[in-house]
Coordinates of C-alpha atoms and ligand atoms in Angstrom, one line a residue:
M27 CA -46.3 -86.9 100.0
S28 CA -47.3 -83.5 98.4
K29 CA -46.7 -80.6 100.5
Q30 CA -49.3 -79.0 102.3
A31 CA -51.4 -76.4 100.2
R32 CA -51.2 -72.7 101.5
L33 CA -54.4 -71.0 101.2
G34 CA -55.1 -67.1 101.0
I35 CA -58.7 -66.1 101.6
L36 CA -60.3 -62.9 100.3
L37 CA -63.6 -61.8 101.9
S38 CA -65.9 -58.7 102.4
G39 CA -68.2 -59.8 104.9
R40 CA -69.6 -62.5 107.1
G41 CA -66.9 -65.1 106.4
S42 CA -68.9 -68.4 106.9
N43 CA -67.2 -70.1 103.9
F44 CA -63.8 -69.1 105.3
L45 CA -64.9 -70.8 108.5
A46 CA -66.2 -73.9 106.7
I47 CA -62.8 -74.2 105.0
Q48 CA -60.9 -73.7 108.4
Q49 CA -63.2 -76.4 110.1
A50 CA -62.6 -78.9 107.2
I51 CA -58.9 -78.4 107.9
E52 CA -59.3 -78.8 111.7
R53 CA -61.3 -82.0 111.1
G54 CA -58.6 -83.4 109.1
D55 CA -60.6 -83.4 106.0
L56 CA -58.6 -81.0 104.0
D57 CA -54.7 -81.0 104.0
A58 CA -54.1 -77.3 103.7
R59 CA -53.5 -74.3 105.9
I60 CA -55.1 -70.8 105.7
V61 CA -52.1 -68.6 105.9
V62 CA -53.7 -65.2 105.5
V63 CA -57.2 -63.7 105.4
L64 CA -57.6 -60.4 103.4
S65 CA -60.4 -58.1 103.1
N66 CA -61.3 -54.6 101.4
R67 CA -63.6 -53.9 104.3
E68 CA -62.2 -53.2 108.0
R69 CA -65.3 -54.1 109.4
A70 CA -65.9 -57.3 107.8
P71 CA -66.7 -60.0 110.6
G72 CA -64.7 -62.6 108.8
I73 CA -61.5 -60.4 109.6
A74 CA -62.5 -60.5 113.3
K75 CA -62.9 -64.2 113.2
A76 CA -59.6 -64.8 111.6
R77 CA -57.9 -62.7 114.2
E78 CA -59.7 -64.8 116.9
L79 CA -58.3 -67.8 115.3
G80 CA -54.8 -66.4 115.3
I81 CA -54.8 -66.4 111.4
D82 CA -52.9 -63.5 109.8
A83 CA -55.7 -61.0 108.9
V84 CA -54.9 -57.8 106.7
V85 CA -57.3 -55.1 105.4
V86 CA -56.6 -53.6 102.0
G87 CA -59.1 -50.8 101.4
H88 CA -60.0 -50.0 97.9
R89 CA -61.5 -46.4 98.4
G90 CA -59.5 -43.7 96.7
K91 CA -57.1 -46.2 94.8
D92 CA -57.5 -47.5 91.2
R93 CA -58.3 -51.1 90.9
R94 CA -54.9 -52.2 90.0
S95 CA -53.0 -50.6 92.8
Q96 CA -55.4 -52.2 95.5
E97 CA -54.8 -55.5 93.7
L98 CA -50.9 -55.0 93.7
E99 CA -51.1 -54.6 97.4
L100 CA -53.2 -57.9 97.7
E101 CA -50.7 -59.6 95.5
Q102 CA -47.8 -58.5 97.5
I103 CA -49.3 -59.8 100.8
L104 CA -50.4 -63.0 99.2
K105 CA -47.0 -63.8 97.6
S106 CA -45.1 -62.9 100.8
H107 CA -47.3 -65.6 102.4
R108 CA -46.4 -68.0 99.7
V109 CA -50.0 -68.8 99.0
D110 CA -50.7 -71.9 96.6
W111 CA -54.5 -70.9 96.1
V112 CA -56.5 -67.8 96.6
C113 CA -60.0 -68.6 97.6
L114 CA -62.5 -66.0 97.3
A115 CA -65.3 -66.3 99.9
G116 CA -67.7 -63.4 99.6
Y117 CA -65.1 -61.1 98.1
M118 CA -67.2 -58.3 96.4
R119 CA -64.8 -57.0 93.9
L120 CA -63.9 -58.1 90.3
L121 CA -60.2 -59.2 90.0
S122 CA -58.3 -58.4 86.7
S123 CA -56.7 -61.0 84.5
A124 CA -53.4 -59.6 85.6
F125 CA -54.1 -60.6 89.1
I126 CA -55.6 -63.9 88.1
D127 CA -52.5 -64.7 85.9
E128 CA -50.0 -63.7 89.0
F129 CA -51.5 -67.0 90.7
R130 CA -51.3 -69.0 87.5
G131 CA -55.1 -69.2 87.5
R132 CA -55.3 -70.8 91.0
V133 CA -58.1 -68.5 92.0
L134 CA -61.3 -69.9 93.1
N135 CA -64.7 -68.5 94.1
I136 CA -68.1 -69.7 95.4
H137 CA -71.5 -68.5 94.2
P138 CA -74.8 -69.1 95.5
S139 CA -76.5 -70.3 92.2
L140 CA -76.1 -73.1 89.7
L141 CA -73.9 -71.2 87.1
P142 CA -74.2 -70.1 84.5
A143 CA -77.7 -69.2 85.9
F144 CA -78.1 -66.2 88.0
P145 CA -74.4 -64.5 88.0
G146 CA -73.9 -61.4 90.0
L147 CA -75.4 -60.1 93.2
N148 CA -78.4 -61.5 95.0
A149 CA -78.2 -64.9 93.1
Q150 CA -80.5 -66.7 95.5
K151 CA -83.3 -63.9 95.2
Q152 CA -82.9 -63.8 91.5
A153 CA -83.4 -67.6 91.3
W154 CA -86.4 -67.4 93.8
E155 CA -88.0 -64.6 91.8
Y156 CA -87.4 -66.3 88.4
G157 CA -89.4 -69.3 89.8
V158 CA -86.7 -72.1 89.5
K159 CA -87.6 -75.3 91.0
V160 CA -83.9 -76.2 91.8
S161 CA -81.0 -73.9 92.6
G162 CA -77.7 -74.4 94.4
C163 CA -74.2 -73.3 94.4
T164 CA -71.1 -73.5 92.3
V165 CA -67.4 -73.4 93.1
H166 CA -65.4 -72.4 90.0
L167 CA -62.0 -71.1 88.8
V168 CA -61.9 -67.3 88.5
D169 CA -61.4 -65.6 85.2
A170 CA -61.8 -61.8 84.5
G171 CA -65.6 -62.1 84.0
M172 CA -68.2 -62.0 86.6
D173 CA -68.9 -65.6 87.9
S174 CA -68.0 -66.9 84.6
G175 CA -64.7 -69.2 85.0
P176 CA -64.7 -73.0 84.6
I177 CA -66.9 -75.0 87.1
V178 CA -65.1 -77.2 89.6
G179 CA -68.2 -78.4 91.5
Q180 CA -71.8 -77.9 92.2
R181 CA -74.5 -78.9 94.7
I182 CA -78.2 -78.8 94.2
V183 CA -81.0 -77.5 96.5
E184 CA -84.6 -78.1 95.6
V185 CA -86.7 -75.1 95.9
D186 CA -89.5 -75.1 98.7
E187 CA -92.3 -73.0 97.0
S188 CA -93.8 -72.6 100.4
A189 CA -91.0 -70.9 102.0
S190 CA -89.1 -67.7 101.1
A191 CA -86.0 -66.3 99.3
E192 CA -84.3 -66.0 102.8
H193 CA -85.0 -69.7 103.5
L194 CA -83.5 -70.8 100.1
S195 CA -80.5 -68.6 100.9
A196 CA -80.1 -70.3 104.3
R197 CA -80.3 -73.8 102.7
I198 CA -77.9 -73.0 99.9
L199 CA -75.4 -71.5 102.4
A200 CA -75.5 -74.9 104.2
E201 CA -74.6 -76.6 100.8
E202 CA -71.9 -74.0 100.2
H203 CA -70.2 -75.0 103.3
L204 CA -70.0 -78.6 102.2
L205 CA -69.1 -77.9 98.7
Y206 CA -66.1 -75.3 99.2
P207 CA -63.8 -77.7 101.1
V208 CA -64.5 -80.7 98.9
A209 CA -63.9 -78.8 95.6
L210 CA -60.8 -77.5 97.0
K211 CA -59.6 -80.8 98.1
A212 CA -60.3 -82.3 94.7
L213 CA -58.2 -79.6 93.1
I214 CA -55.4 -79.8 95.4
Q215 CA -55.2 -83.8 95.6
R216 CA -56.2 -85.0 92.2
E217 CA -54.9 -84.5 88.8
W218 CA -57.0 -82.4 86.6
R219 CA -56.7 -80.3 83.5
I220 CA -58.9 -77.7 81.6
E221 CA -60.4 -78.8 78.5
G222 CA -62.1 -75.8 76.8
R223 CA -64.3 -74.5 79.7
R224 CA -64.2 -77.9 81.3
V225 CA -62.4 -78.9 84.5
V226 CA -61.7 -82.5 83.9
F227 CA -60.5 -84.8 86.9
L228 CA -58.4 -87.7 86.0
P229 CA -59.5 -90.9 87.5
S230 CA -57.9 -91.3 91.1
E231 CA -55.4 -93.9 91.7
S232 CA -56.8 -96.3 94.1
Ligands
GRF25 C1 -71.9 -66.6 99.9 O1 -73.3 -66.8 99.6 C2 -71.1 -66.8 98.5 O2 -71.7 -67.8 97.8 C3 -71.2 -65.4 98.0 O3 -71.0 -64.5 99.2 C4 -71.5 -65.2 100.2 C5 -70.4 -65.0 101.3 O4 -71.0 -65.6 102.5 N1 -70.0 -65.3 96.9 P1 -69.8 -65.7 103.7 O5 -69.2 -64.4 103.9 O6 -68.9 -66.7 103.2 O7 -70.8 -66.2 104.9

């Protein structure tokens, strides 16, 4: 049996995707353990939730530091917790390729649009205002660009034209909570390789 995957979560806010991953673990749907939650924001609600759950939670502020020195602090904590995967869950800072390489490219992110459409901030509002008929969410491996790494998985949401951008965001968020644990599980349990930009899963043995 393969060893249980050790996850480090990076977040800056609410933390609902972190909780969705934790709940999938508690249900037995994902054989992993969240060993540390990190944030650049002391007041991130996700940090408080991690502490309530008894998960190690550490704030590494970014103000007054250059990017790399803040990242080196994050790296040190993630390594001391021996993480196998770094999961960005609403972490609002770009990471350098030096950071990503430190974790052998095992850095994941979730984004609330069907990438490559609408990278960056307020993706749901961008999609709504553009007038797309379908949107959704994407889990991808992280590279040094903005929401630009190879795609691991996506889920689709049909846009209800009579509703609002907020309503679309809420429906996308519900899909995010389903997608992130499933994408993680596939990466952890299945064999896969990168071909160009493509994450290719090899057929599962049955
Ligand atoms: C999500 O919409 C995620 O796609 C984006 O940031 C938001 C984080 O929400 N990257 P939460 O903190 O997980 O609730």
